[in-house]
């Protein structure tokens, strides 16, 4: 791409989730020079270096050489990453990215901060709460004085429940028990195996256990769960409602920690599960927050999370308002 050290683009924005990674190279005026995508970012499973290699794959997809001798590509790398749940993880990931020489400066944040930033208008104070419910679930809150409210968000050992992966597992559990008699009846026992080409839960369970169903296909079962719930199945609907209540709990606790429960403050919702707009989920969230945080202003963000990473990068560089507007326009 022939970028000279004296004319670097402003920001290399990176958003990396459990299921996919997006990068975008931003010019000083906020326009997107190139973008790319790669697979999921999972340092707990692959190790830090291999996980950052996935970011390099997304850069290569954008036409950017990711080896150290090719950089730097931007004034600032703004990376919002899933699985960066503790400060020590953010620091380790930042060191690895800095060592790749992709930018003159590097900042690593948990990917939930990208969602929160996407939901704040240009010029607004960094104040509000964001809940991401995609493959997993997480929440972050922030105030203008720099205080934050966060959760470890590393699974059941940190008290988490739900997200697309968790919902699929719960739906399978209920369907298995419905078929063998340990649980009450539910349409999930027919719909889940049918979606994956099986005639029964017994057949599907065996196929999953023996590796005949790729693990990635389990995420396909979450939309099936919502479809069964929308048709009125009580068991499926109970799972959807539990997910809604979990979102309300996370947002309310974060608001309470920051003293914002009685304030007019944004609550930003995003991730594939929340962005899908299921009424049984989102309407219950709105009702629950109306009781616990009556002045909260709820919004659902459907733009790609890499937008938030880019906005954070522009913030750090003190970019003009027009740059923000151009970047938002690019991502719709």
Tab-separated table of C-alpha atoms in Angstrom:
chain	number	residue	atom	x	y	z
A	1	UNK	CA	0.000	0.000	0.000
A	2	UNK	CA	3.011	2.331	0.023
A	3	UNK	CA	2.375	4.413	3.139
A	4	UNK	CA	5.405	6.536	4.043
A	5	UNK	CA	6.426	7.210	7.652
A	6	UNK	CA	5.668	10.913	7.177
A	7	UNK	CA	2.125	10.328	5.899
A	8	UNK	CA	0.723	7.562	8.035
A	9	UNK	CA	-3.000	6.904	8.261
A	10	UNK	CA	-4.450	7.826	11.634
A	11	UNK	CA	-5.782	4.583	13.079
A	12	UNK	CA	-5.524	0.851	12.554
A	13	UNK	CA	-8.821	-0.169	14.166
A	14	UNK	CA	-9.181	-3.787	15.272
A	15	UNK	CA	-12.192	-5.535	16.727
A	16	UNK	CA	-11.647	-9.186	17.566
A	17	UNK	CA	-14.422	-11.371	18.933
A	18	UNK	CA	-14.712	-15.054	19.709
A	19	UNK	CA	-16.121	-15.809	16.259
A	20	UNK	CA	-14.557	-13.208	13.922
A	21	UNK	CA	-11.987	-10.420	13.621
A	22	UNK	CA	-12.343	-7.137	11.709
A	23	UNK	CA	-9.715	-4.521	10.900
A	24	UNK	CA	-10.026	-1.118	9.234
A	25	UNK	CA	-7.296	1.364	8.329
A	26	UNK	CA	-8.505	4.951	8.774
A	27	UNK	CA	-7.256	8.097	7.071
A	28	UNK	CA	-6.972	11.322	9.135
A	29	UNK	CA	-10.354	12.475	7.754
A	30	UNK	CA	-12.055	9.315	9.070
A	31	UNK	CA	-12.422	7.588	5.727
A	32	UNK	CA	-11.726	3.845	5.561
A	33	UNK	CA	-8.744	3.124	3.342
A	34	UNK	CA	-9.065	-0.658	3.492
A	35	UNK	CA	-10.612	-3.359	5.653
A	36	UNK	CA	-10.303	-7.069	6.221
A	37	UNK	CA	-11.689	-9.972	8.206
A	38	UNK	CA	-10.437	-13.207	9.740
A	39	UNK	CA	-11.564	-15.865	12.188
A	40	UNK	CA	-12.129	-15.830	15.927
A	41	UNK	CA	-9.750	-14.421	18.514
A	42	UNK	CA	-9.272	-16.867	21.415
A	43	UNK	CA	-5.987	-16.371	23.307
A	44	UNK	CA	-7.054	-18.577	26.267
A	45	UNK	CA	-7.254	-21.515	23.852
A	46	UNK	CA	-4.472	-20.752	21.362
A	47	UNK	CA	-2.020	-18.583	23.322
A	48	UNK	CA	-1.351	-14.886	22.869
A	49	UNK	CA	1.029	-15.042	19.894
A	50	UNK	CA	-1.208	-17.377	17.872
A	51	UNK	CA	-4.255	-15.254	18.689
A	52	UNK	CA	-2.501	-12.112	17.467
A	53	UNK	CA	-1.570	-14.035	14.319
A	54	UNK	CA	-5.321	-14.038	13.583
A	55	UNK	CA	-5.251	-10.228	13.669
A	56	UNK	CA	-2.416	-10.406	11.157
A	57	UNK	CA	-4.590	-12.603	8.939
A	58	UNK	CA	-7.294	-9.924	8.964
A	59	UNK	CA	-4.680	-7.336	8.020
A	60	UNK	CA	-3.510	-9.517	5.159
A	61	UNK	CA	-7.114	-9.774	3.995
A	62	UNK	CA	-7.100	-5.961	3.898
A	63	UNK	CA	-3.965	-5.950	1.771
A	64	UNK	CA	-1.595	-4.984	4.603
A	65	UNK	CA	1.626	-6.902	5.205
A	66	UNK	CA	1.662	-7.744	8.889
A	67	UNK	CA	5.351	-8.628	9.344
A	68	UNK	CA	7.403	-6.253	11.481
A	69	UNK	CA	9.482	-4.869	8.595
A	70	UNK	CA	6.375	-3.616	6.764
A	71	UNK	CA	5.117	-1.268	9.506
A	72	UNK	CA	4.160	0.951	11.027
A	73	UNK	CA	0.830	1.256	9.243
A	74	UNK	CA	-0.812	3.935	11.407
A	75	UNK	CA	-0.205	6.507	14.074
A	76	UNK	CA	-2.250	4.430	16.508
A	77	UNK	CA	-3.435	0.873	16.807
A	78	UNK	CA	-6.801	0.823	18.551
A	79	UNK	CA	-7.550	-2.807	19.394
A	80	UNK	CA	-10.770	-3.868	21.132
A	81	UNK	CA	-10.417	-7.539	21.909
A	82	UNK	CA	-12.554	-10.291	23.341
A	83	UNK	CA	-10.890	-12.279	26.129
A	84	UNK	CA	-8.982	-9.184	27.299
A	85	UNK	CA	-10.850	-9.379	30.576
A	86	UNK	CA	-8.136	-8.528	33.107
A	87	UNK	CA	-5.537	-5.767	33.128
A	88	UNK	CA	-2.743	-8.323	32.903
A	89	UNK	CA	-4.307	-9.730	29.724
A	90	UNK	CA	-4.668	-6.286	28.170
A	91	UNK	CA	-1.027	-5.558	28.936
A	92	UNK	CA	0.192	-8.875	27.524
A	93	UNK	CA	-1.801	-8.431	24.334
A	94	UNK	CA	-0.601	-4.834	23.963
A	95	UNK	CA	3.023	-5.965	24.244
A	96	UNK	CA	2.522	-8.611	21.587
A	97	UNK	CA	0.862	-6.156	19.197
A	98	UNK	CA	3.495	-3.480	19.859
A	99	UNK	CA	6.140	-6.024	18.933
A	100	UNK	CA	4.552	-6.422	15.503
A	101	UNK	CA	5.242	-2.729	14.674
A	102	UNK	CA	1.784	-2.067	13.258
A	103	UNK	CA	1.480	1.435	14.723
A	104	UNK	CA	3.515	4.124	16.466
A	105	UNK	CA	1.326	3.726	19.560
A	106	UNK	CA	-0.945	0.895	20.690
A	107	UNK	CA	-3.981	0.772	22.969
A	108	UNK	CA	-5.797	-2.442	23.888
A	109	UNK	CA	-9.288	-2.477	25.397
A	110	UNK	CA	-11.834	-5.164	26.086
A	111	UNK	CA	-14.205	-5.348	23.122
A	112	UNK	CA	-17.136	-4.161	25.245
A	113	UNK	CA	-15.602	-0.672	25.255
A	114	UNK	CA	-15.989	-0.586	21.460
A	115	UNK	CA	-19.725	-1.126	21.795
A	116	UNK	CA	-20.044	1.563	24.460
A	117	UNK	CA	-18.114	4.077	22.341
A	118	UNK	CA	-20.251	3.271	19.288
A	119	UNK	CA	-23.374	4.157	21.235
A	120	UNK	CA	-22.154	7.604	22.340
A	121	UNK	CA	-22.619	10.589	20.024
A	122	UNK	CA	-19.684	12.692	18.870
A	123	UNK	CA	-18.607	15.043	21.622
A	124	UNK	CA	-20.497	13.238	24.385
A	125	UNK	CA	-18.826	12.499	27.686
A	126	UNK	CA	-17.671	8.871	28.059
A	127	UNK	CA	-20.553	7.966	30.343
A	128	UNK	CA	-22.848	4.974	30.180
A	129	UNK	CA	-23.111	1.210	30.236
A	130	UNK	CA	-22.811	-1.321	27.429
A	131	UNK	CA	-23.860	-4.970	27.396
A	132	UNK	CA	-22.561	-7.283	24.684
A	133	UNK	CA	-24.452	-10.517	24.090
A	134	UNK	CA	-23.000	-12.357	21.120
A	135	UNK	CA	-21.171	-15.652	21.384
A	136	UNK	CA	-20.661	-14.761	25.056
A	137	UNK	CA	-21.868	-12.013	27.371
A	138	UNK	CA	-20.110	-9.077	29.011
A	139	UNK	CA	-20.809	-5.618	30.376
A	140	UNK	CA	-18.863	-2.437	31.043
A	141	UNK	CA	-19.743	0.945	32.516
A	142	UNK	CA	-17.818	4.200	32.456
A	143	UNK	CA	-18.022	7.747	33.847
A	144	UNK	CA	-16.374	10.957	32.608
A	145	UNK	CA	-13.924	10.948	35.521
A	146	UNK	CA	-12.483	7.621	34.338
A	147	UNK	CA	-14.189	5.255	36.762
A	148	UNK	CA	-15.255	1.928	35.289
A	149	UNK	CA	-17.457	-0.996	36.282
A	150	UNK	CA	-16.466	-4.323	34.753
A	151	UNK	CA	-17.031	-8.054	35.125
A	152	UNK	CA	-14.447	-10.825	34.643
A	153	UNK	CA	-16.739	-12.435	32.038
A	154	UNK	CA	-14.785	-15.673	31.747
A	155	UNK	CA	-17.692	-18.084	32.012
A	156	UNK	CA	-19.542	-19.878	34.745
A	157	UNK	CA	-16.678	-19.558	37.260
A	158	UNK	CA	-17.176	-15.784	37.173
A	159	UNK	CA	-20.962	-16.056	37.450
A	160	UNK	CA	-21.822	-15.562	33.786
A	161	UNK	CA	-24.875	-17.048	32.123
A	162	UNK	CA	-25.961	-17.009	28.493
A	163	UNK	CA	-24.659	-15.496	25.316
A	164	UNK	CA	-25.228	-17.350	22.064
A	165	UNK	CA	-23.005	-20.263	23.040
A	166	UNK	CA	-24.532	-20.584	26.485
A	167	UNK	CA	-28.085	-20.396	25.147
A	168	UNK	CA	-27.363	-23.159	22.656
A	169	UNK	CA	-26.010	-25.373	25.447
A	170	UNK	CA	-29.052	-24.699	27.643
A	171	UNK	CA	-31.410	-25.428	24.757
A	172	UNK	CA	-29.661	-28.760	24.090
A	173	UNK	CA	-29.861	-29.638	27.799
A	174	UNK	CA	-33.598	-28.980	27.920
A	175	UNK	CA	-34.213	-30.847	24.675
A	176	UNK	CA	-32.244	-33.904	25.795
A	177	UNK	CA	-34.186	-34.142	29.067
A	178	UNK	CA	-37.504	-33.621	27.289
A	179	UNK	CA	-36.839	-36.551	24.964
A	180	UNK	CA	-35.626	-38.999	27.612
A	181	UNK	CA	-38.285	-38.073	30.178
A	182	UNK	CA	-36.202	-36.324	32.833
A	183	UNK	CA	-37.639	-32.935	31.869
A	184	UNK	CA	-40.882	-31.441	30.687
A	185	UNK	CA	-41.946	-31.456	27.034
A	186	UNK	CA	-40.596	-28.833	24.645
A	187	UNK	CA	-40.593	-28.333	20.890
A	188	UNK	CA	-36.823	-27.902	21.181
A	189	UNK	CA	-36.528	-31.704	21.300
A	190	UNK	CA	-37.739	-31.834	17.683
A	191	UNK	CA	-36.490	-28.505	16.300
A	192	UNK	CA	-32.841	-28.686	17.380
A	193	UNK	CA	-31.977	-32.096	15.872
A	194	UNK	CA	-34.072	-31.329	12.786
A	195	UNK	CA	-32.027	-28.190	12.119
A	196	UNK	CA	-28.829	-30.234	12.083
A	197	UNK	CA	-30.288	-33.063	10.000
A	198	UNK	CA	-31.137	-35.556	12.736
A	199	UNK	CA	-34.383	-37.257	13.614
A	200	UNK	CA	-33.986	-37.262	17.378
A	201	UNK	CA	-31.986	-35.805	20.215
A	202	UNK	CA	-30.440	-39.228	20.834
A	203	UNK	CA	-29.054	-39.224	17.292
A	204	UNK	CA	-27.813	-35.643	17.580
A	205	UNK	CA	-26.165	-36.254	20.952
A	206	UNK	CA	-24.262	-39.247	19.588
A	207	UNK	CA	-23.161	-37.286	16.499
A	208	UNK	CA	-21.948	-34.371	18.609
A	209	UNK	CA	-20.109	-36.648	21.012
A	210	UNK	CA	-18.314	-38.456	18.183
A	211	UNK	CA	-17.343	-35.215	16.446
A	212	UNK	CA	-19.621	-35.691	13.461
A	213	UNK	CA	-21.172	-32.254	14.045
A	214	UNK	CA	-18.566	-29.450	13.983
A	215	UNK	CA	-18.608	-27.511	17.243
A	216	UNK	CA	-19.061	-24.232	15.352
A	217	UNK	CA	-22.499	-25.402	14.220
A	218	UNK	CA	-23.818	-25.290	17.781
A	219	UNK	CA	-24.184	-21.527	17.394
A	220	UNK	CA	-26.786	-22.181	14.690
A	221	UNK	CA	-29.065	-23.502	17.409
A	222	UNK	CA	-29.514	-20.141	19.131
A	223	UNK	CA	-31.773	-18.700	16.383
A	224	UNK	CA	-33.726	-21.968	16.491
A	225	UNK	CA	-34.251	-21.446	20.224
A	226	UNK	CA	-35.612	-17.953	19.588
A	227	UNK	CA	-37.921	-19.193	16.825
A	228	UNK	CA	-39.347	-21.873	19.123
A	229	UNK	CA	-39.772	-19.297	21.902
A	230	UNK	CA	-41.562	-16.900	19.539
A	231	UNK	CA	-44.018	-19.693	18.726
A	232	UNK	CA	-44.936	-19.845	22.406
A	233	UNK	CA	-42.994	-22.850	23.708
A	234	UNK	CA	-42.782	-22.313	27.511
A	235	UNK	CA	-39.376	-23.961	27.991
A	236	UNK	CA	-37.731	-22.025	25.170
A	237	UNK	CA	-39.379	-18.803	26.319
A	238	UNK	CA	-38.090	-19.331	29.857
A	239	UNK	CA	-34.506	-19.423	28.506
A	240	UNK	CA	-35.033	-16.237	26.510
A	241	UNK	CA	-36.503	-14.500	29.547
A	242	UNK	CA	-33.628	-15.660	31.725
A	243	UNK	CA	-31.210	-14.153	29.208
A	244	UNK	CA	-33.110	-10.869	29.304
A	245	UNK	CA	-33.032	-10.833	33.099
A	246	UNK	CA	-29.276	-11.478	33.026
A	247	UNK	CA	-28.734	-8.475	30.749
A	248	UNK	CA	-30.832	-6.317	33.068
A	249	UNK	CA	-28.887	-7.559	36.093
A	250	UNK	CA	-25.501	-6.811	34.549
A	251	UNK	CA	-26.503	-3.355	33.353
A	252	UNK	CA	-28.169	-2.451	36.654
A	253	UNK	CA	-25.225	-3.599	38.754
A	254	UNK	CA	-22.799	-1.617	36.588
A	255	UNK	CA	-24.996	1.467	36.827
A	256	UNK	CA	-25.285	1.034	40.590
A	257	UNK	CA	-21.532	0.705	41.083
A	258	UNK	CA	-21.050	4.005	39.253
A	259	UNK	CA	-23.900	5.803	41.017
A	260	UNK	CA	-25.883	6.142	37.774
A	261	UNK	CA	-29.108	4.267	38.536
A	262	UNK	CA	-31.076	7.502	38.910
A	263	UNK	CA	-29.274	9.374	36.128
A	264	UNK	CA	-30.274	9.897	32.504
A	265	UNK	CA	-27.575	7.762	30.961
A	266	UNK	CA	-27.095	5.587	27.856
A	267	UNK	CA	-27.404	1.823	28.101
A	268	UNK	CA	-26.020	0.423	24.859
A	269	UNK	CA	-26.909	-3.106	23.767
A	270	UNK	CA	-25.065	-5.034	21.059
A	271	UNK	CA	-23.733	-8.353	19.872
A	272	UNK	CA	-25.467	-10.764	17.541
A	273	UNK	CA	-28.096	-11.955	20.045
A	274	UNK	CA	-29.239	-8.471	21.081
A	275	UNK	CA	-28.850	-6.886	17.638
A	276	UNK	CA	-31.184	-9.517	16.140
A	277	UNK	CA	-34.110	-7.644	17.689
A	278	UNK	CA	-36.062	-10.569	19.164
A	279	UNK	CA	-39.110	-8.970	20.865
A	280	UNK	CA	-39.303	-11.645	23.558
A	281	UNK	CA	-35.759	-10.703	24.590
A	282	UNK	CA	-35.436	-6.990	23.963
A	283	UNK	CA	-38.883	-5.998	25.202
A	284	UNK	CA	-38.289	-7.797	28.495
A	285	UNK	CA	-34.916	-6.040	28.839
A	286	UNK	CA	-36.603	-2.672	28.302
A	287	UNK	CA	-39.222	-3.500	30.914
A	288	UNK	CA	-36.683	-4.682	33.452
A	289	UNK	CA	-34.472	-1.627	33.051
A	290	UNK	CA	-37.502	0.664	33.294
A	291	UNK	CA	-38.025	-0.697	36.804
A	292	UNK	CA	-34.405	-0.658	37.981
A	293	UNK	CA	-32.977	2.324	36.074
A	294	UNK	CA	-36.016	4.343	34.947
A	295	UNK	CA	-34.035	7.143	33.291
A	296	UNK	CA	-31.758	4.891	31.246
A	297	UNK	CA	-31.788	5.558	27.506
A	298	UNK	CA	-31.583	2.194	25.739
A	299	UNK	CA	-30.138	1.854	22.259
A	300	UNK	CA	-29.289	-1.218	20.194
A	301	UNK	CA	-26.183	-0.988	18.024
A	302	UNK	CA	-26.094	-3.003	14.814
A	303	UNK	CA	-22.991	-1.388	13.251
A	304	UNK	CA	-19.834	-3.544	13.177
A	305	UNK	CA	-17.913	-3.249	16.474
A	306	UNK	CA	-14.783	-2.163	14.591
A	307	UNK	CA	-16.553	1.214	14.365
A	308	UNK	CA	-16.107	1.637	18.124
A	309	UNK	CA	-12.437	0.710	17.927
A	310	UNK	CA	-11.987	3.336	15.247
A	311	UNK	CA	-13.820	6.001	17.241
A	312	UNK	CA	-11.626	5.305	20.281
A	313	UNK	CA	-8.555	5.706	18.090
A	314	UNK	CA	-9.819	9.027	16.718
A	315	UNK	CA	-10.493	10.154	20.305
A	316	UNK	CA	-6.890	9.480	21.287
A	317	UNK	CA	-5.611	11.524	18.349
A	318	UNK	CA	-7.939	14.481	18.958
A	319	UNK	CA	-9.484	14.147	15.511
A	320	UNK	CA	-11.905	16.791	14.160
A	321	UNK	CA	-15.692	16.187	14.276
A	322	UNK	CA	-15.860	15.559	10.541
A	323	UNK	CA	-13.666	12.474	10.918
A	324	UNK	CA	-16.161	10.893	13.294
A	325	UNK	CA	-19.058	11.663	10.976
A	326	UNK	CA	-17.293	10.168	7.980
A	327	UNK	CA	-16.387	6.996	9.879
A	328	UNK	CA	-19.945	6.527	11.164
A	329	UNK	CA	-21.331	7.101	7.678
A	330	UNK	CA	-19.057	4.399	6.278
A	331	UNK	CA	-20.469	1.818	8.693
A	332	UNK	CA	-24.066	2.946	8.180
